[in-house]
Amino acid sequence: MVKQLINDFKKNFKRNSNFTQWPGLIEAYKEWLPISKKTPIITLQEGGTPLIELKSINKIIDKNVKVYAKYDGLNPTGSFKDRGMTMAISKAKEEGCKAVICASTGNTSAAATAYAKKGGMKSFVLIPDGYVAQGKLAQALVYGAEVLAIKGNFDKALKIVQEMSSKFPITLVNSVNPYRLQGQKTAAFEVVDALGEAPDWLCIPMGNAGNITAYWMGFNEYYQHGISKKLPQMMGFQAEGSAPLVLGRTIDNPDTIATAIRIGNPVNKEKANIVKKESNGKFIAISDKDIINTYKLLGEEEGIFCEPASAASVAGLIKLKEEIPKNSTIVCVLTGNGLKDPDCAIQNNEAVFKSGIEPELEIVAKSMGF
Ligand SMILES: *Cc1c(COP(=O)(O)O)cnc(C)c1O
């Protein structure tokens, strides 16, 4: 019985299975990536993240669906950005680069710096002053970034780093860097490897829309090689105050509690619109209130502590409840770890928290309702 299970598992697994522990996504999917024997692989063994069934969400939707979370907050620096960064930094190293630069709402700077430093390079990061979650800033500092907080939002920071990288010997690792998307597409491979088929819907938050583009690329490559028999519809979600792809225009002053997707002029907007069209997908905006309610629900019902931006993928699915096909399989991408943004967590929860309690059994018991 167990032997049968293991054999089935091996048969269904398309990735290289010649390793005893997860080796990182470049090693796992090297045939699918633009690397050569010369490429120095800089890895923190990212990828290989779990696909977790969300039973409480199945129940809410109530159409015999199976909803899964692709929990990419379990990557080494706590977000899916590691997938792109292992590729971008390995290629930068191969090309002899000595320093990298990025603009970031936080997670890109954490991932870029961790991988750059591991590869012996410098890392410069431009962040919007005051709009980066504490956990992310803490990471960039501990990994040893050179942080420049600028008076302006992400979009302004991006413009500057693009110019910097064209004028100075420094590699840009924002998602305009094509290797980022190559690394990120492996998340789609993992989803198909785990399910044995592509899902019917893929739900994902969108900021610069690199990730939705990368997933679509990955699903298409597997489909073209006959590894999956279908392609998912791509459902992209933005926050109401920061929804350029939903509204079809640039937003000058984007605003949302989900700082990871607080982006008014997405770098990959043309690509995202192609994904929507080709996949027969849909882009909609979600209120901060719905995002936070889902964020709390995932914590309380599923034991999953994700970022507010990540919760948008599940909040969006719930909002599209009426349109969900019966008996479908749905994957929601949880892009980042909740520990990234402790301020948001402390301000938004339903927990019982009583302070100043005397250390006496009777008083403690009474406070607990006994
Ligand atoms: C970067 C990021 C996003 C947005 O991804 P894009 O590729 O920019 O669309 C969403 N959630 C988290 C946690 C992120 O770090």
mmCIF file of C-alpha atoms and ligand atoms in Angstrom, residues 79-81 107 184 205-211 260-261 263 307 309-310 335-336, ligand 1:
data_model
loop_
_atom_site.group_PDB
_atom_site.id
_atom_site.type_symbol
_atom_site.label_atom_id
_atom_site.label_comp_id
_atom_site.label_asym_id
_atom_site.label_seq_id
_atom_site.Cartn_x
_atom_site.Cartn_y
_atom_site.Cartn_z
ATOM 1 C CA SER A 79 7.823 35.682 0.058
ATOM 2 C CA PHE A 80 7.671 34.363 -3.513
ATOM 3 C CA LYS A 81 10.263 36.986 -4.488
ATOM 4 C CA ASN A 107 9.828 42.020 -0.143
ATOM 5 C CA GLN A 184 8.892 32.612 -10.590
ATOM 6 C CA PRO A 205 -2.806 39.384 -6.020
ATOM 7 C CA MET A 206 -1.279 41.825 -8.506
ATOM 8 C CA GLY A 207 1.166 44.667 -7.853
ATOM 9 C CA ASN A 208 3.583 44.997 -10.763
ATOM 10 C CA ALA A 209 1.898 41.886 -12.225
ATOM 11 C CA GLY A 210 5.158 39.995 -12.645
ATOM 12 C CA ASN A 211 3.902 37.000 -10.727
ATOM 13 C CA ALA A 260 3.038 44.908 -1.131
ATOM 14 C CA ILE A 261 0.551 45.758 -3.886
ATOM 15 C CA ILE A 263 1.585 50.179 -6.959
ATOM 16 C CA GLU A 307 0.418 39.174 4.376
ATOM 17 C CA ALA A 309 -1.648 41.540 0.039
ATOM 18 C CA SER A 310 -1.698 37.748 -0.079
ATOM 19 C CA THR A 335 2.523 35.424 -1.744
ATOM 20 C CA GLY A 336 4.035 36.478 1.584
HETATM 21 C C1 LIG B 1 5.538 41.512 -4.737
HETATM 22 C C2 LIG B 1 4.348 41.033 -4.028
HETATM 23 C C3 LIG B 1 3.083 40.961 -4.627
HETATM 24 C C4 LIG B 1 2.833 41.462 -6.020
HETATM 25 O O1 LIG B 1 3.484 40.697 -7.002
HETATM 26 P P1 LIG B 1 3.674 41.312 -8.460
HETATM 27 O O2 LIG B 1 4.542 40.339 -9.166
HETATM 28 O O3 LIG B 1 4.314 42.639 -8.268
HETATM 29 O O4 LIG B 1 2.311 41.431 -9.043
HETATM 30 C C5 LIG B 1 2.047 40.429 -3.909
HETATM 31 N N1 LIG B 1 2.197 40.017 -2.644
HETATM 32 C C6 LIG B 1 3.401 40.066 -2.024
HETATM 33 C C7 LIG B 1 3.499 39.604 -0.621
HETATM 34 C C8 LIG B 1 4.502 40.572 -2.698
HETATM 35 O O5 LIG B 1 5.683 40.629 -2.059
#
